[in-house]
XYZ file of C-alpha atoms in Angstrom:
672
model
C -6.572 12.515 -14.059
C -3.506 14.371 -14.065
C -4.130 16.547 -10.981
C -1.366 16.668 -8.538
C -1.431 16.039 -4.870
C 0.520 18.154 -2.344
C 3.323 15.785 -2.567
C 3.676 16.113 -6.320
C 2.234 12.754 -7.418
C -0.475 12.760 -9.867
C -2.868 9.997 -11.025
C -0.772 9.695 -14.383
C 2.171 9.029 -11.918
C 0.213 6.496 -10.047
C -0.760 4.802 -13.427
C 2.851 4.778 -14.402
C 3.771 3.182 -10.928
C 1.132 0.505 -11.530
C 1.228 -0.218 -15.259
C 5.127 -0.010 -15.134
C 5.110 -2.629 -12.243
C 2.551 -4.788 -14.123
C 3.969 -4.915 -17.644
C 7.564 -4.646 -16.794
C 9.644 -7.140 -18.766
C 7.391 -10.137 -19.146
C 6.324 -9.454 -22.643
C 9.948 -8.872 -23.892
C 11.529 -12.089 -22.357
C 8.698 -14.465 -21.476
C 6.162 -14.142 -24.210
C 7.360 -17.191 -26.014
C 7.281 -19.301 -22.834
C 3.548 -18.131 -22.471
C 2.942 -19.487 -25.827
C 4.730 -22.621 -25.218
C 3.065 -23.153 -21.744
C -0.472 -22.530 -23.195
C -0.183 -24.408 -26.444
C -0.238 -21.570 -28.886
C -0.538 -17.813 -28.893
C -4.378 -17.601 -29.123
C -5.013 -19.920 -25.984
C -2.448 -17.637 -24.362
C -4.297 -14.351 -25.513
C -7.672 -15.945 -24.384
C -6.093 -16.682 -21.068
C -5.345 -12.939 -20.469
C -8.892 -11.991 -21.506
C -10.057 -14.580 -19.318
C -7.646 -12.955 -16.746
C -9.272 -9.621 -17.482
C -12.586 -10.843 -16.615
C -11.332 -12.557 -13.264
C -9.318 -9.414 -12.287
C -11.671 -6.447 -12.866
C -13.703 -7.512 -9.889
C -10.736 -7.809 -7.705
C -9.273 -4.382 -8.998
C -12.652 -2.884 -8.275
C -12.641 -4.076 -4.573
C -9.114 -2.277 -4.273
C -10.692 0.857 -6.055
C -13.329 1.205 -3.387
C -10.971 0.102 -0.510
C -7.968 2.208 -1.222
C -10.069 5.324 -1.828
C -11.782 4.635 1.611
C -8.831 3.617 3.476
C -5.836 5.420 1.832
C -3.035 3.964 4.007
C 0.038 1.955 3.432
C -0.472 -1.641 3.697
C -3.113 -2.349 0.934
C -4.872 -5.586 1.519
C -3.210 -6.336 4.861
C -4.499 -2.826 6.336
C -8.018 -3.691 4.921
C -7.736 -7.104 6.425
C -6.696 -5.728 9.781
C -9.793 -3.321 9.806
C -12.300 -5.836 8.820
C -11.011 -9.070 10.494
C -8.235 -8.367 12.969
C -4.726 -9.698 13.583
C -4.850 -13.182 12.084
C -6.431 -12.497 8.800
C -4.317 -9.407 8.390
C -1.190 -11.449 9.054
C -2.071 -14.105 6.436
C -2.888 -11.422 3.899
C 0.125 -9.128 4.671
C 2.738 -11.891 4.997
C 1.591 -13.616 1.616
C 1.651 -10.311 -0.287
C 4.959 -9.406 1.228
C 6.428 -12.784 0.207
C 5.210 -12.138 -3.334
C 6.395 -8.433 -3.368
C 9.830 -9.472 -2.123
C 10.243 -12.331 -4.485
C 9.710 -9.983 -7.526
C 12.535 -7.693 -6.496
C 15.399 -10.505 -6.888
C 13.497 -11.781 -10.036
C 13.872 -8.418 -11.691
C 17.524 -8.213 -10.427
C 18.212 -11.473 -12.152
C 16.599 -10.502 -15.402
C 17.974 -7.069 -15.776
C 21.621 -8.384 -15.433
C 20.884 -11.157 -17.924
C 19.602 -8.745 -20.673
C 22.185 -6.090 -19.861
C 24.969 -8.785 -20.573
C 23.366 -9.113 -24.036
C 23.908 -5.543 -24.754
C 27.311 -5.459 -22.858
C 28.924 -8.818 -23.243
C 31.842 -7.905 -20.979
C 29.558 -8.501 -17.951
C 29.996 -12.234 -18.607
C 33.744 -11.858 -18.890
C 35.810 -14.690 -17.441
C 34.827 -18.026 -16.045
C 31.504 -18.184 -13.987
C 31.853 -17.998 -10.255
C 29.314 -20.925 -9.721
C 26.302 -22.583 -11.179
C 22.922 -22.627 -9.471
C 19.884 -24.495 -10.666
C 21.394 -24.724 -14.113
C 22.375 -20.888 -14.468
C 25.922 -19.601 -14.568
C 26.819 -16.784 -12.265
C 29.458 -14.194 -13.223
C 31.165 -11.535 -11.056
C 29.894 -9.003 -13.617
C 26.380 -10.048 -12.752
C 26.955 -9.437 -9.070
C 28.665 -6.125 -9.642
C 26.028 -4.655 -11.948
C 23.135 -5.945 -9.965
C 24.547 -4.528 -6.572
C 25.002 -1.119 -8.326
C 21.563 -0.867 -9.703
C 20.143 -2.195 -6.305
C 21.942 0.812 -4.435
C 20.813 3.305 -7.065
C 17.086 2.435 -6.659
C 17.510 2.206 -2.948
C 18.605 5.675 -2.812
C 15.927 6.915 -5.010
C 13.242 5.148 -2.982
C 14.858 6.505 0.100
C 13.815 10.048 -0.873
C 10.140 9.098 -1.076
C 7.206 8.047 -3.483
C 7.504 11.417 -5.333
C 11.155 10.885 -6.318
C 10.291 7.195 -7.359
C 7.332 8.465 -9.447
C 9.582 10.704 -11.329
C 11.772 7.784 -12.588
C 8.800 5.617 -13.062
C 7.003 7.958 -15.440
C 10.175 8.296 -17.744
C 10.734 4.332 -17.728
C 7.222 3.603 -18.260
C 6.677 5.897 -21.403
C 9.798 4.242 -22.906
C 8.490 0.843 -22.005
C 4.983 1.589 -23.491
C 6.428 3.172 -26.603
C 8.658 -0.046 -27.177
C 5.699 -2.387 -26.710
C 3.596 -0.319 -29.151
C 6.217 -0.138 -31.623
C 6.602 -4.019 -31.361
C 2.914 -4.572 -32.042
C 2.794 -2.354 -35.016
C 5.817 -3.602 -36.669
C 4.655 -7.272 -35.959
C 1.324 -6.481 -37.378
C 2.964 -5.808 -40.832
C 4.188 -9.440 -40.734
C 1.250 -11.121 -39.480
C 0.102 -14.235 -41.169
C -2.945 -16.288 -40.270
C -1.009 -19.529 -41.031
C 1.395 -18.779 -38.237
C -1.360 -19.509 -35.760
C -1.515 -23.003 -36.720
C -2.048 -25.376 -35.092
C -4.364 -23.398 -33.157
C -3.555 -25.683 -30.044
C -0.853 -28.123 -29.301
C 0.642 -29.203 -26.135
C 4.470 -28.754 -26.738
C 5.463 -30.774 -23.535
C 4.972 -28.218 -21.079
C 1.969 -28.475 -18.750
C -0.660 -30.876 -18.275
C -3.418 -29.526 -20.424
C -4.971 -31.408 -23.250
C -7.223 -28.815 -25.057
C -7.374 -25.214 -26.273
C -9.290 -24.283 -23.067
C -6.983 -26.264 -21.013
C -4.040 -24.067 -22.400
C -6.048 -20.999 -21.773
C -6.566 -21.733 -18.083
C -2.986 -23.044 -17.676
C -1.738 -19.336 -18.041
C -3.728 -18.467 -14.770
C -0.944 -20.150 -12.760
C 1.392 -17.308 -13.686
C -0.974 -14.556 -14.499
C -1.282 -13.105 -11.045
C 2.495 -12.560 -10.967
C 2.455 -10.692 -14.237
C -0.592 -8.559 -13.284
C 0.421 -8.071 -9.479
C 1.924 -4.527 -10.351
C -1.395 -2.750 -9.476
C -0.907 -3.554 -5.875
C 2.001 -0.928 -5.856
C -0.493 1.876 -6.370
C -2.510 1.408 -2.785
C 0.818 0.944 -1.315
C 2.078 4.266 -2.251
C -1.150 6.375 -1.669
C -0.304 7.265 1.871
C 3.106 8.681 1.139
C 2.020 10.324 -2.066
C -1.374 11.671 -1.360
C -3.409 12.519 -4.306
C -7.272 12.452 -4.760
C -8.342 8.828 -3.304
C -11.172 8.523 -5.846
C -9.100 9.034 -8.917
C -6.161 7.014 -7.610
C -8.652 4.396 -6.911
C -9.922 4.316 -10.356
C -6.458 4.265 -11.590
C -6.162 0.860 -10.076
C -8.868 -0.517 -12.466
C -7.681 1.221 -15.520
C -4.264 -0.136 -14.902
C -5.331 -3.723 -14.802
C -7.627 -3.417 -17.909
C -5.064 -1.627 -20.021
C -2.420 -4.145 -18.920
C -4.421 -7.295 -19.851
C -5.271 -5.906 -23.264
C -1.564 -4.869 -23.703
C -0.516 -8.436 -23.069
C -3.170 -9.973 -25.130
C -2.484 -7.818 -28.188
C 1.191 -8.632 -27.940
C 0.414 -12.335 -27.841
C -1.719 -12.151 -31.027
C 0.603 -9.791 -32.947
C 3.915 -11.391 -32.058
C 2.510 -14.805 -32.161
C 1.212 -14.310 -35.556
C 4.358 -12.633 -36.972
C 6.355 -16.156 -37.080
C 5.415 -19.773 -36.862
C 4.660 -20.076 -33.030
C 6.211 -23.384 -32.531
C 9.586 -22.223 -33.982
C 9.134 -19.029 -31.973
C 8.854 -21.211 -28.664
C 12.473 -22.239 -29.150
C 13.999 -18.617 -29.176
C 16.245 -17.561 -26.409
C 15.891 -14.475 -24.135
C 14.750 -11.769 -24.804
C 12.541 -13.692 -27.441
C 10.533 -10.445 -28.483
C 13.817 -8.603 -29.486
C 15.108 -11.811 -31.299
C 11.979 -12.233 -33.256
C 12.426 -8.729 -34.935
C 15.932 -9.731 -35.999
C 14.460 -12.756 -37.618
C 11.416 -11.211 -39.274
C 13.069 -8.025 -40.522
C 16.289 -7.729 -42.542
C 19.243 -5.828 -41.331
C 19.677 -2.936 -40.416
C 15.980 -2.475 -39.686
C 15.864 -5.685 -37.812
C 18.840 -4.665 -35.615
C 17.426 -1.343 -34.807
C 14.154 -2.972 -33.633
C 16.118 -5.589 -31.877
C 17.934 -2.728 -29.890
C 14.708 -0.855 -29.128
C 13.119 -3.784 -27.719
C 16.031 -4.611 -25.663
C 15.968 -1.113 -24.216
C 12.235 -1.295 -23.743
C 12.814 -4.635 -21.887
C 15.387 -2.948 -19.530
C 13.139 0.039 -18.796
C 10.306 -2.664 -18.048
C 12.660 -4.332 -15.588
C 13.578 -1.231 -13.946
C 9.987 -0.009 -13.468
C 8.981 -3.175 -11.832
C 12.026 -3.460 -9.696
C 11.472 0.289 -8.771
C 7.728 -0.278 -7.945
C 8.073 -3.071 -5.942
C 10.948 -1.950 -3.905
C 8.655 1.017 -3.091
C 5.578 -1.323 -2.360
C 7.455 -3.842 -0.332
C 8.839 -1.366 2.053
C 5.285 0.111 2.643
C 3.591 -2.981 3.319
C 6.446 -3.901 5.730
C 5.946 -0.664 7.711
C 2.250 -1.431 7.728
C 2.735 -4.656 9.252
C 5.018 -3.239 11.902
C 2.645 -0.599 12.932
C 0.403 -3.431 14.077
C 3.054 -5.502 15.522
C 3.020 -8.393 12.934
C 6.547 -7.784 12.322
C 8.950 -5.997 14.692
C 8.099 -2.457 15.394
C 11.478 -0.880 14.558
C 10.447 -1.494 10.806
C 7.737 1.291 11.110
C 10.407 4.030 11.599
C 10.173 6.817 8.926
C 12.791 9.043 7.643
C 12.233 12.394 9.362
C 12.452 14.395 5.982
C 11.389 12.146 3.519
C 8.680 10.003 5.630
C 9.904 6.819 3.893
C 10.229 3.667 5.969
C 13.995 3.593 6.286
C 14.527 0.120 8.056
C 11.802 -1.631 5.856
C 13.530 -0.158 2.767
C 16.909 -1.753 3.967
C 15.049 -5.287 4.106
C 14.065 -4.750 0.436
C 17.326 -3.525 -0.424
C 18.980 -6.751 0.876
C 16.406 -8.884 -1.125
C 17.431 -6.719 -4.224
C 21.029 -7.666 -3.629
C 20.338 -11.368 -3.189
C 18.884 -11.586 -6.776
C 22.203 -11.396 -8.784
C 23.538 -14.335 -6.666
C 20.655 -16.521 -7.595
C 20.578 -16.546 -11.327
C 17.819 -17.287 -13.763
C 17.462 -21.085 -13.100
C 15.003 -20.263 -10.161
C 12.713 -17.746 -12.201
C 10.070 -20.251 -12.847
C 9.455 -21.170 -9.330
C 9.736 -17.685 -7.907
C 7.122 -16.742 -10.548
C 4.349 -19.245 -9.313
C 5.293 -18.896 -5.736
C 4.722 -15.170 -6.003
C 1.452 -15.593 -7.862
C 0.041 -17.753 -5.160
C 0.904 -15.087 -2.566
C -1.116 -12.534 -4.500
C -4.087 -14.936 -4.936
C -4.215 -15.312 -1.118
C -4.198 -11.501 -0.614
C -6.559 -10.704 -3.308
C -9.190 -13.362 -1.940
C -8.890 -11.664 1.509
C -9.298 -8.117 0.191
C -12.420 -9.078 -1.680
C -14.012 -10.435 1.409
C -12.696 -7.416 3.439
C -15.067 -5.343 1.184
C -17.998 -7.518 2.027
C -17.315 -7.340 5.827
C -16.618 -3.812 5.886
C -19.897 -2.785 3.935
C -21.609 -4.672 6.815
C -19.758 -3.571 9.801
C -18.903 0.004 8.798
C -21.644 1.181 6.329
C -21.182 4.883 7.347
C -17.433 5.010 6.540
C -16.849 7.706 3.763
C -16.430 5.832 0.485
C -15.237 8.249 -2.341
C -15.888 5.416 -4.817
C -18.491 2.538 -4.750
C -17.989 -0.286 -6.826
C -20.637 -1.368 -9.534
C -22.672 -4.289 -8.165
C -21.599 -3.548 -4.576
C -21.268 -6.674 -2.425
C -22.183 -9.157 -5.238
C -19.181 -7.935 -7.085
C -16.939 -8.566 -3.970
C -18.383 -12.047 -3.414
C -17.611 -12.790 -7.092
C -13.950 -11.657 -6.872
C -13.493 -13.543 -3.426
C -14.945 -16.848 -4.733
C -13.083 -16.722 -8.070
C -9.732 -16.173 -6.031
C -10.598 -18.847 -3.723
C -11.267 -21.370 -6.694
C -7.990 -20.194 -8.234
C -6.042 -20.781 -4.923
C -7.344 -24.185 -4.577
C -6.454 -25.179 -8.222
C -2.928 -23.767 -7.647
C -2.114 -26.582 -5.143
C -3.817 -29.491 -7.038
C -1.333 -31.455 -8.986
C -2.231 -33.010 -12.459
C -4.513 -30.035 -13.609
C -3.505 -27.048 -15.868
C -3.232 -24.230 -12.986
C -1.048 -26.416 -10.671
C 1.975 -24.253 -9.781
C 4.498 -27.139 -9.266
C 6.307 -28.853 -6.409
C 9.032 -26.365 -5.830
C 6.617 -23.313 -5.809
C 4.366 -25.302 -3.414
C 7.299 -25.790 -1.142
C 8.426 -22.386 -1.167
C 5.025 -21.160 -0.387
C 4.438 -23.381 2.779
C 7.941 -22.717 3.832
C 7.417 -18.915 3.712
C 4.049 -18.996 5.460
C 5.481 -21.212 8.186
C 8.407 -18.853 8.745
C 5.952 -15.858 8.992
C 3.890 -17.840 11.434
C 6.964 -18.230 13.754
C 7.565 -14.457 13.412
C 3.762 -13.862 14.284
C 4.131 -15.862 17.232
C 7.397 -14.252 18.638
C 5.965 -10.907 18.205
C 2.910 -11.960 20.465
C 4.034 -10.005 23.542
C 4.842 -6.943 21.388
C 1.085 -7.111 20.150
C -0.123 -7.499 23.778
C 1.464 -4.281 24.777
C -1.290 -2.237 22.976
C -4.812 -2.768 22.517
C -6.126 -3.658 18.704
C -7.801 -0.283 18.589
C -4.600 1.512 19.580
C -2.571 -0.351 17.011
C -5.312 0.508 14.508
C -4.795 4.163 15.401
C -1.251 4.004 14.303
C -2.127 2.173 11.119
C -4.907 4.525 10.039
C -3.669 7.743 11.651
C -2.632 9.290 8.104
C -6.299 9.294 7.019
C -6.571 13.079 7.950
C -6.651 15.284 5.047
C -3.328 16.814 4.738
C -4.732 20.159 3.156
C -6.492 20.924 6.613
C -3.212 21.348 8.458
C -2.338 25.104 9.111
C 1.052 26.247 9.761
C 0.185 29.037 12.024
C -1.835 26.667 14.351
C 0.987 23.950 14.395
C 3.258 26.483 15.788
C 0.953 27.255 18.514
C 0.494 23.486 19.203
C 4.295 23.138 19.434
C 4.595 25.901 21.910
C 1.770 25.591 24.200
C 0.044 22.284 24.323
C 1.013 19.048 25.891
C -0.441 15.506 25.815
C -0.014 13.225 28.844
C -0.942 9.524 28.665
C -1.269 7.420 31.778
C -3.035 4.264 33.053
C -5.423 4.846 35.932
C -3.678 3.240 39.110
C -5.442 0.665 41.327
C -7.325 2.432 44.141
C -6.940 5.948 42.464
C -9.420 8.050 44.431
C -11.194 9.308 41.180
C -11.645 5.816 39.585
C -15.351 5.229 39.064
C -16.195 9.207 38.805
C -17.442 10.736 35.741
C -15.608 13.513 33.914
C -18.328 15.825 34.836
C -17.977 14.969 38.589
C -14.224 15.210 38.463
C -14.478 18.635 36.487
C -10.772 18.569 35.420
C -11.398 21.213 32.715
C -12.484 23.833 35.309
C -10.332 22.768 38.407
C -6.948 21.721 36.378
C -7.449 23.236 33.077
C -6.996 19.914 31.328
C -9.297 18.196 28.867
C -9.717 14.195 28.159
C -9.154 13.543 24.515
C -9.325 9.906 24.563
C -9.798 6.961 26.792
C -8.829 3.390 25.927
C -10.484 0.558 27.720
C -9.729 -2.988 26.751
C -10.527 -2.986 23.018
C -12.807 0.110 23.348
C -11.499 3.412 22.288
C -13.527 6.557 23.475
C -12.805 9.724 21.500
C -13.535 13.127 23.056
C -15.657 11.378 25.674
C -18.622 13.241 27.031
C -19.051 14.522 30.656
C -20.985 11.500 31.479
C -18.331 8.916 30.740
C -16.767 7.272 33.836
C -13.093 6.625 34.310
C -12.205 3.275 35.765
C -9.039 1.574 36.984
C -6.554 0.456 34.246
C -8.110 2.742 31.765
C -5.489 4.593 29.526
C -6.505 8.291 29.612
C -5.057 10.878 27.253
C -5.410 14.329 28.653
C -4.545 17.620 26.849
C -3.862 21.163 28.221
C -1.327 23.936 28.358
C 2.301 22.996 29.322
C 2.112 24.328 32.816
C -1.360 22.968 33.525
C -0.299 19.440 32.336
C 2.678 19.535 34.625
C 0.651 20.684 37.702
C -1.817 17.989 36.663
C 0.945 15.308 36.825
C 2.240 16.492 40.284
C -1.083 16.899 41.886
C -3.072 13.834 40.603
C -2.603 10.383 41.202
C -1.743 9.161 37.707
C 1.232 6.913 38.518
C 4.732 7.204 37.675
C 4.664 5.639 34.303
C 3.188 8.314 32.123
C 4.240 9.716 28.723
C 4.063 13.378 27.458
C 4.225 14.565 23.983
C 3.496 17.784 22.349
C 0.048 17.954 20.755
C 1.929 18.680 17.453
C 3.824 15.378 17.497
C 0.705 13.523 18.818
C -1.278 14.652 15.631
C 1.517 14.047 13.273
C 2.353 17.658 12.652
C 5.868 16.990 13.779
C 8.590 14.488 13.093
C 6.755 11.586 14.871
C 4.326 9.406 13.161
C 0.791 10.583 14.102
C -0.387 8.793 17.263
C -4.240 9.281 17.246
C -7.058 9.485 14.677
C -7.696 13.121 15.726
C -6.909 16.120 13.678
C -6.823 19.849 14.434
C -8.037 22.559 12.018
C -8.460 26.299 11.882
C -11.757 28.053 10.772
C -12.896 31.724 10.372
C -16.262 32.374 11.755
C -18.279 34.138 9.083
C -21.281 35.147 11.173
C -23.809 32.932 9.419
C -23.088 29.726 11.705
C -25.696 28.676 14.330
C -23.117 29.002 16.910
C -22.054 32.517 16.202
C -22.912 34.965 19.103
C -23.221 32.095 21.487
C -21.040 30.914 24.346
C -18.807 27.849 23.759
C -21.128 25.737 26.238
C -24.209 26.661 24.259
C -22.937 26.355 20.843
C -23.715 22.760 20.524
C -20.423 22.162 18.488
C -19.312 19.240 20.856
C -22.956 17.545 21.204
C -23.729 18.017 17.536
C -20.376 17.237 15.952
C -18.323 15.784 18.614
C -15.545 18.247 18.052
C -13.932 20.454 20.805
C -13.049 23.970 20.694
C -9.345 24.315 22.119
C -8.645 27.870 21.007
C -10.083 31.187 19.759
C -8.020 33.873 18.130
C -9.548 37.414 18.144
C -8.021 40.235 16.569
C -4.593 38.597 16.930
C -5.231 37.847 20.359
C -5.075 34.054 21.191
C -6.997 32.544 23.929
C -6.145 28.909 24.607
C -8.503 26.574 26.268
C -11.246 29.242 26.292
C -13.707 29.286 29.132
C -17.099 27.469 28.384
C -18.713 31.117 28.831
C -16.533 32.591 26.124
C -18.623 33.688 23.194
C -17.839 32.861 19.471
C -18.163 35.995 17.429
C -18.028 36.789 13.711
C -14.444 37.363 12.414
C -13.060 35.001 15.296
C -10.731 32.233 14.222
C -11.559 29.083 16.188
C -9.418 26.055 16.595
C -11.215 22.672 16.390
C -10.012 19.042 17.423
C -12.074 16.122 16.279
C -11.679 12.620 14.407
C -11.453 13.105 10.685
C -15.044 12.117 10.178
C -16.254 14.485 12.911
C -14.186 17.501 11.570
C -15.510 16.799 8.144
C -19.173 16.834 9.800
C -18.470 20.087 11.427
C -17.258 21.635 8.048
C -20.606 20.246 6.210
C -22.810 21.523 9.053
C -21.127 24.820 9.230
C -20.908 25.291 5.391
C -17.123 26.507 6.167
C -14.098 25.850 4.305
C -10.573 25.528 6.155
C -8.305 28.522 6.042
């Protein structure tokens, strides 16, 4: 589990990102509110066990999908792959609203708890009151400082964020376990009585009603596992182990919550505990243990609560920017938000949006906490429901897509997860029953979705500029295995190769002819990598493929060959040119194509060894193209089809990720 990726982020780090984002501070500041809202500690604890049963199938869906499609965007990216623009917008915008809501939520609470440790934060008169909460200048200053600090850490990438997350998560877990143990020593069964009683919060009237009522906020307090799929593209790692981390995170978080509810709820008469202020868990230990032990435990829990706040704040700042970048890649939001830092590969403009949300938090105050919590929960349920159905759809439409992990129960498990989420979503909006999320949260949800719809419509012309398949190539371009990139080869690519992209003009003399008839490879020394035709994308097309008017053609060749091709062939005036290094994501640009480039040394045992390239069947059998051969240090770029492949040669191969993997398996080769 601890194996590190090339980016330095291990499965343990991913667990800390997810667990820290889930557990956060809820247990330290809200646990007595959970008890009050459910009618007792036992109904609340059973609620989290029920949540465990409900969330395991959902997390399993993410486990399969994020290992299969390890890209930024999470549920939004899966929805785009499975259903297209509209469903990906609904999933992505709902999830982004939930993500972005958590950031000010954490900013509000961290300042409130810090003001307990440092009373000077509330020095002087409040600046104003909002929703019954007083806002002080100290709140704003401290919240702004922490926002800037976390922004700078996340700007340096997921690896930097993960280091902070690991330290804070261990402190958080240590404080939580210590709280359980110390509360267990004071546990008295009589403190659980009455086993259930409505204390005036919620519309439930029975033990099971209290159990179900907690489901209105459970998605909010369990949503942190979503930060794992959001960070997988930037951080790398073994997709299968990272996927399993999602499930482990959800399971351990539910059990963590349930155990805390039982131990802390049984350490003191629960009806009296519900009247404690915030942070209730810390105040409990000052009540049940004499000084100085009680004071020490109080301070430890407070520090743990602050660490929990920062883990969630940090995790969701990273996740929010990643999903915003993914939505930008497919033109659901403005394209400018997809820009990445040239060194750290972080979404610089998207991070600025999350930074602004973080800055807003201290200005809002704690009076809006409840509504923000349930609004966020509804957003997650929408995204999780769609994600479950994505797995169902992709199992049917893309059965051959490589799946490092397949969930137990397969499609049946995904159907169960999707239906459960759909039922929960409906219940969140029905007044008068235990799971109803409230009028304010309902209004916030529909206002948010309407705002997103307006933005989606305004971006229509931006989406029409590119076909769905081309936008998909932007979103899923990073799926090439990074360990297959070779520095020597990338230097050659930058120096020698160019890609020209053009739209076949009307009345072009060659329109309607096949690539074999045009014979551009022999006469022009250029080769066609890709043809986009409407919603169809033809990768490394065969010689029998025809070129038609309005096709977008991507041609590759040596720099001088491409320039002659542009000057002498009718390709129109609106063409673009890039180095092959940039086009495939080896340079500073984002990867523009689902093609990758690899370098292999011929051992002599391969079926193509000793044969001419045209007779090697590399292209016909694996759909890959030989673009160069290095023999004893002498490189031949764009080798002639009659050139033989000999033992000891280093051959350079271009193909899609899956085709290159097929080449590896068929040849029993390993990349250099």
